PDB file of C-alpha atoms in Angstrom:
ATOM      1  CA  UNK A  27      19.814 -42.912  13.764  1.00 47.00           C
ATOM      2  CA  UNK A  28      19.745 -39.003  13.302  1.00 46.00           C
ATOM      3  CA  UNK A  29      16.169 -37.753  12.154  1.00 41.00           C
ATOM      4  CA  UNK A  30      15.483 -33.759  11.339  1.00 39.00           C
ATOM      5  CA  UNK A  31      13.223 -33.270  13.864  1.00 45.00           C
ATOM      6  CA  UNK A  32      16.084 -34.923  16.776  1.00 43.00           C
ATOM      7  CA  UNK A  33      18.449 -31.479  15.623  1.00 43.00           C
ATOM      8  CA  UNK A  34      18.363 -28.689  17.793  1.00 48.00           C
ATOM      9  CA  UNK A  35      15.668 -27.164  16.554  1.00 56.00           C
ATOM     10  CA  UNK A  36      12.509 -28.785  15.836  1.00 65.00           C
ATOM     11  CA  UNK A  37      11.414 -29.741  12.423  1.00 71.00           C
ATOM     12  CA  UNK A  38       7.443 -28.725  11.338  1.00 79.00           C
ATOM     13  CA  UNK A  39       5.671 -29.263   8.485  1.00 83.00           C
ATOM     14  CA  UNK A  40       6.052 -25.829   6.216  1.00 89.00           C
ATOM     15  CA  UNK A  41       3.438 -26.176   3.874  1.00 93.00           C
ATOM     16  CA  UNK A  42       1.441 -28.731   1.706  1.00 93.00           C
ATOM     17  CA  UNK A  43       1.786 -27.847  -2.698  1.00 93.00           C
ATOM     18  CA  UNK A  44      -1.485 -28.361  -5.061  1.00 94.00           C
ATOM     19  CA  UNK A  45      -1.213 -27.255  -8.271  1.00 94.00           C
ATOM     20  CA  UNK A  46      -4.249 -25.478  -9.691  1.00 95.00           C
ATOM     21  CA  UNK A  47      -5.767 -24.327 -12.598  1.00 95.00           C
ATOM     22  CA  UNK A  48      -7.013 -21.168 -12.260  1.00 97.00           C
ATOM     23  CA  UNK A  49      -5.403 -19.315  -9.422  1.00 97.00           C
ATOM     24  CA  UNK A  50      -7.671 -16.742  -8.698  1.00 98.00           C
ATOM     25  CA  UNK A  51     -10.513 -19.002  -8.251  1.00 97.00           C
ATOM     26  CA  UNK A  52      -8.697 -21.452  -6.008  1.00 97.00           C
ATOM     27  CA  UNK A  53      -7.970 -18.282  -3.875  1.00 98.00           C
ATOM     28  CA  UNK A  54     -11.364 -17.322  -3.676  1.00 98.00           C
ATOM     29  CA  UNK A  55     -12.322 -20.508  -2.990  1.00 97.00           C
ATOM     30  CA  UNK A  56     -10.215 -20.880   0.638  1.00 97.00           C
ATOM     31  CA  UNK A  57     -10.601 -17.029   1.466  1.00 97.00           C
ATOM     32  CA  UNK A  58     -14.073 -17.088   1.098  1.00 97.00           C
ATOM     33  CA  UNK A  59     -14.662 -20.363   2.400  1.00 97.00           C
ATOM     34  CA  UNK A  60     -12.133 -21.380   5.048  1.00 96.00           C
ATOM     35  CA  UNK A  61     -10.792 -17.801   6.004  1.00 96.00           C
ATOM     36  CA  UNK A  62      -7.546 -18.130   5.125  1.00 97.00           C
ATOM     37  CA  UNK A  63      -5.225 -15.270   3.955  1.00 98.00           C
ATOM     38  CA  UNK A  64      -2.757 -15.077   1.231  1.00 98.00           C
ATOM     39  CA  UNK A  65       0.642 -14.818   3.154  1.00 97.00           C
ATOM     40  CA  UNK A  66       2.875 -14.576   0.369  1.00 95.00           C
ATOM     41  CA  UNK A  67       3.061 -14.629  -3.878  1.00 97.00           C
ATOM     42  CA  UNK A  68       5.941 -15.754  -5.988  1.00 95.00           C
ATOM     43  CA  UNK A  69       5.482 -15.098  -9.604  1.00 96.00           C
ATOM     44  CA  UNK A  70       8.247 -16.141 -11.790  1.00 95.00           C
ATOM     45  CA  UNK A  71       7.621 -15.506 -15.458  1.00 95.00           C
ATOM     46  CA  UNK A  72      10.547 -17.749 -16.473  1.00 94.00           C
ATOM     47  CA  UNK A  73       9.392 -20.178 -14.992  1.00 94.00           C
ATOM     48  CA  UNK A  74       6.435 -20.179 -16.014  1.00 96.00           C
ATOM     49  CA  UNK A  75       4.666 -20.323 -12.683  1.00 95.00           C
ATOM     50  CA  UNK A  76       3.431 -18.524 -10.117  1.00 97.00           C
ATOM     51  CA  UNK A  77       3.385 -19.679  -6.242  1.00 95.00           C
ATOM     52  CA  UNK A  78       0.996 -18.378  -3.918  1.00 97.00           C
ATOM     53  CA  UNK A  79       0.908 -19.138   0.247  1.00 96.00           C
ATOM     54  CA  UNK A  80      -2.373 -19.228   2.043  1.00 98.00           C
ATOM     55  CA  UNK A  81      -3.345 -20.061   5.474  1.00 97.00           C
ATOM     56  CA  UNK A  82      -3.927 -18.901   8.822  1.00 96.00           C
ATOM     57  CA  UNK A  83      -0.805 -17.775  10.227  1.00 93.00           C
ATOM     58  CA  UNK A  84       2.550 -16.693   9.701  1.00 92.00           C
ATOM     59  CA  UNK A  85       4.472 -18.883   7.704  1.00 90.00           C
ATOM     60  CA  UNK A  86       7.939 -18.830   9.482  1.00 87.00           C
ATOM     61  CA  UNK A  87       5.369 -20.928  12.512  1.00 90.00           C
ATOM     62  CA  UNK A  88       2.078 -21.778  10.418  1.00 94.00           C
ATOM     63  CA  UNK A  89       1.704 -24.606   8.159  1.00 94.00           C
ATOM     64  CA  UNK A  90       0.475 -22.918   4.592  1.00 95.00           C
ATOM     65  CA  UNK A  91      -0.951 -24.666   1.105  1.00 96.00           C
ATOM     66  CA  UNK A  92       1.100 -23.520  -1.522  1.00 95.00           C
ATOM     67  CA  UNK A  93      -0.955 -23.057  -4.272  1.00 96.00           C
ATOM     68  CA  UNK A  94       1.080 -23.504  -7.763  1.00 95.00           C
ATOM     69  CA  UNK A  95      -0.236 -22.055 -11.089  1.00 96.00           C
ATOM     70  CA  UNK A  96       1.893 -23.051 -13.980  1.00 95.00           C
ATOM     71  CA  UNK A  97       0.900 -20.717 -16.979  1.00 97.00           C
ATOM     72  CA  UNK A  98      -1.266 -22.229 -19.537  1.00 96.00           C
ATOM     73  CA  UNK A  99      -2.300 -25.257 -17.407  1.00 94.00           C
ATOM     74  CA  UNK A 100      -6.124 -25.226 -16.656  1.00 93.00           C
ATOM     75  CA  UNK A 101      -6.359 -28.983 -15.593  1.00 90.00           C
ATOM     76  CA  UNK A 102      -4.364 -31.732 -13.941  1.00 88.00           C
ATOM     77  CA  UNK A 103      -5.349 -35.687 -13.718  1.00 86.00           C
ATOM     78  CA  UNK A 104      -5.462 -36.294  -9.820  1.00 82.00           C
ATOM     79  CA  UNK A 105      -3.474 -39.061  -8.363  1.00 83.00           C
ATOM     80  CA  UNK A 106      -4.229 -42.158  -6.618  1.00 74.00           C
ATOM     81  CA  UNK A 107      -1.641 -41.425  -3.520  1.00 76.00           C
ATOM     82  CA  UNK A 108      -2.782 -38.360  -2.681  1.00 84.00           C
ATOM     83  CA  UNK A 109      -5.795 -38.346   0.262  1.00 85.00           C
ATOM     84  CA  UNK A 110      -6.611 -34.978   1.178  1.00 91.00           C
ATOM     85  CA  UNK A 111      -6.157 -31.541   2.954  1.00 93.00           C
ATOM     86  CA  UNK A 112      -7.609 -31.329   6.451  1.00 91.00           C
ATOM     87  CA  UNK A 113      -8.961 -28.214   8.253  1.00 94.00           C
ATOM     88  CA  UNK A 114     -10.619 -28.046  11.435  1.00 92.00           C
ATOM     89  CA  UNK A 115     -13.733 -25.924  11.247  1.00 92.00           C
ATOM     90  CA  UNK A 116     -15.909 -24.536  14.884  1.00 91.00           C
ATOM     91  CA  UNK A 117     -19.197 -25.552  13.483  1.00 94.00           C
ATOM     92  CA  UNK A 118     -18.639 -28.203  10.953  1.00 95.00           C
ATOM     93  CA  UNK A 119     -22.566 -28.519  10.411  1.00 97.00           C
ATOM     94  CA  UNK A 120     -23.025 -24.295  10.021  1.00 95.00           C
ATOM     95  CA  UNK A 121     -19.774 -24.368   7.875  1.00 94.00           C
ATOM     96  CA  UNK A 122     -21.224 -27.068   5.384  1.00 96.00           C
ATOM     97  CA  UNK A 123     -24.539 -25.352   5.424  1.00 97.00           C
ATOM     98  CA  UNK A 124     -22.920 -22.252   4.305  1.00 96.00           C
ATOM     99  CA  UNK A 125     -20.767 -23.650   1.468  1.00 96.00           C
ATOM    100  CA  UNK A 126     -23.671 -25.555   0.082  1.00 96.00           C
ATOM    101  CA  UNK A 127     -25.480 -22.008   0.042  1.00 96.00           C
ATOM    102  CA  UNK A 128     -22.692 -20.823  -1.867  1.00 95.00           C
ATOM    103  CA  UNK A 129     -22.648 -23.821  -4.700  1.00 95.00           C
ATOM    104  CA  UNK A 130     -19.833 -25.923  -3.133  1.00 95.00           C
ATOM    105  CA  UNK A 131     -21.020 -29.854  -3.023  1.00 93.00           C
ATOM    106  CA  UNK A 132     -20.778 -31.452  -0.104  1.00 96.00           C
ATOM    107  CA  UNK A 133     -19.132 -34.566  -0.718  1.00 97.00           C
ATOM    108  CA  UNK A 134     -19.693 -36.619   2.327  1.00 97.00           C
ATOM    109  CA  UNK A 135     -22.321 -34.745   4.879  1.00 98.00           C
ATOM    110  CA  UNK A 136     -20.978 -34.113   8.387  1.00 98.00           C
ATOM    111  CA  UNK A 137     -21.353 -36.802  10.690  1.00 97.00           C
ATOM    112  CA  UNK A 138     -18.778 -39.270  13.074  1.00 96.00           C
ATOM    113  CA  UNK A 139     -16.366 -40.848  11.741  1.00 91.00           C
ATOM    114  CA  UNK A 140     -16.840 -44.561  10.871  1.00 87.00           C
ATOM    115  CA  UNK A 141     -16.320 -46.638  13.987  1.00 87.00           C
ATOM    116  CA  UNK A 142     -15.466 -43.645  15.915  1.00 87.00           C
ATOM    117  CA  UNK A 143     -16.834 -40.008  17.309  1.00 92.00           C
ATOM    118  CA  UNK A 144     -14.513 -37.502  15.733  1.00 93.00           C
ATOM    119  CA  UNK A 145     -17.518 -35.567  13.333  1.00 96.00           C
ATOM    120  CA  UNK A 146     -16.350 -35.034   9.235  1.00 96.00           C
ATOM    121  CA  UNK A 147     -17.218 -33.914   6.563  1.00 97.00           C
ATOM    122  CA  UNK A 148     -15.718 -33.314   2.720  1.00 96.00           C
ATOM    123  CA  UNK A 149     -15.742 -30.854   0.392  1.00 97.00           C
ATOM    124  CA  UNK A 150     -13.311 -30.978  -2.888  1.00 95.00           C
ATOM    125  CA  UNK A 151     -12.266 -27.526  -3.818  1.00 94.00           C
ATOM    126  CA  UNK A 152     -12.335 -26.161  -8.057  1.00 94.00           C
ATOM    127  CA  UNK A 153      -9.656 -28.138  -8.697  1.00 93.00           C
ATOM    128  CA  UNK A 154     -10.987 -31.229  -7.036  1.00 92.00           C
ATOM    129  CA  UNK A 155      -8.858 -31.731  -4.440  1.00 93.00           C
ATOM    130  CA  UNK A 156     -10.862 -33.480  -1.463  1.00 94.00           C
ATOM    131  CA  UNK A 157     -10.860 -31.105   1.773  1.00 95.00           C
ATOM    132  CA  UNK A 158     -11.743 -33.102   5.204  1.00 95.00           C
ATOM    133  CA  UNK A 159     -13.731 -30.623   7.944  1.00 94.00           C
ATOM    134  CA  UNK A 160     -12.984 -31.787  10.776  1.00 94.00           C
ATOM    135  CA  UNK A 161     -15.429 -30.764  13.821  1.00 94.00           C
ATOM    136  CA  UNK A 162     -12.824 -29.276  16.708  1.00 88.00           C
ATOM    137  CA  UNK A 163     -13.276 -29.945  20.071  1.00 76.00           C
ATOM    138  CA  UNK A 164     -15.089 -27.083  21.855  1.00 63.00           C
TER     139      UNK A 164
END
């Protein structure tokens, strides 16, 4: 059986979508938080949306979250299916101690995981989408 990733060229995740409710906010939030940079906006008035890419790196080799804005639409009722974004943070304890300086609640405090030694932590974001900070290996 053929897959994507058996082609010549290797298949990567591109980018994860949340949609949001107020887009400047949720770009504040990951810029000022996480360090990530806006890579790329897509505003499309008939549509009625606007799409913008932030990460790390460049997106034709980076994974991004794409962060939708559909005019008019301040809130959305969160799913059971989806688990959460994952970012892998330096100094998980510093980074927490930061963001709860700034106002962002720490959702579960940094520590190992359960039955292993991996340290976590989680943070939702304004729209409530849970964030994992996960502790990278030094």
């Amino acid at each position: 059986m053929a897959t994507v990733a058996s082609s010549a060229k290797a298949a990567r995740i591109m980018h994860a979508m949340i949609r949001v409710g107020d887009l400047k906010r949720s770009i504040d939030f990951y810029q000022t938080h996480f360090g990530m940079s806006v890579i790329r906006t897509i505003d499309v008035p008939e549509g009625k949306y606007t799409n913008v890419f932030i990460g790390y790196g460049e997106e034709k080799t980076d994974p991004l979250i794409e962060l939708t804005y559909n005019y008019g639409v301040e809130t959305y009722e969160k799913g059971n299916g989806f688990g959460h974004l994952a970012i892998g943070v330096p100094d998980i304890y510093a980074a927490c101690d930061t963001m709860r300086k700034e106002g962002v609640k720490i959702i579960r405090e940094p520590g190992p995981v359960k039955f292993g030694t991996t340290v976590i932590a989680f943070v939702d974001d304004p729209d409530g989408y849970r964030i994992e900070l996960i502790q990278e290996s030094k």
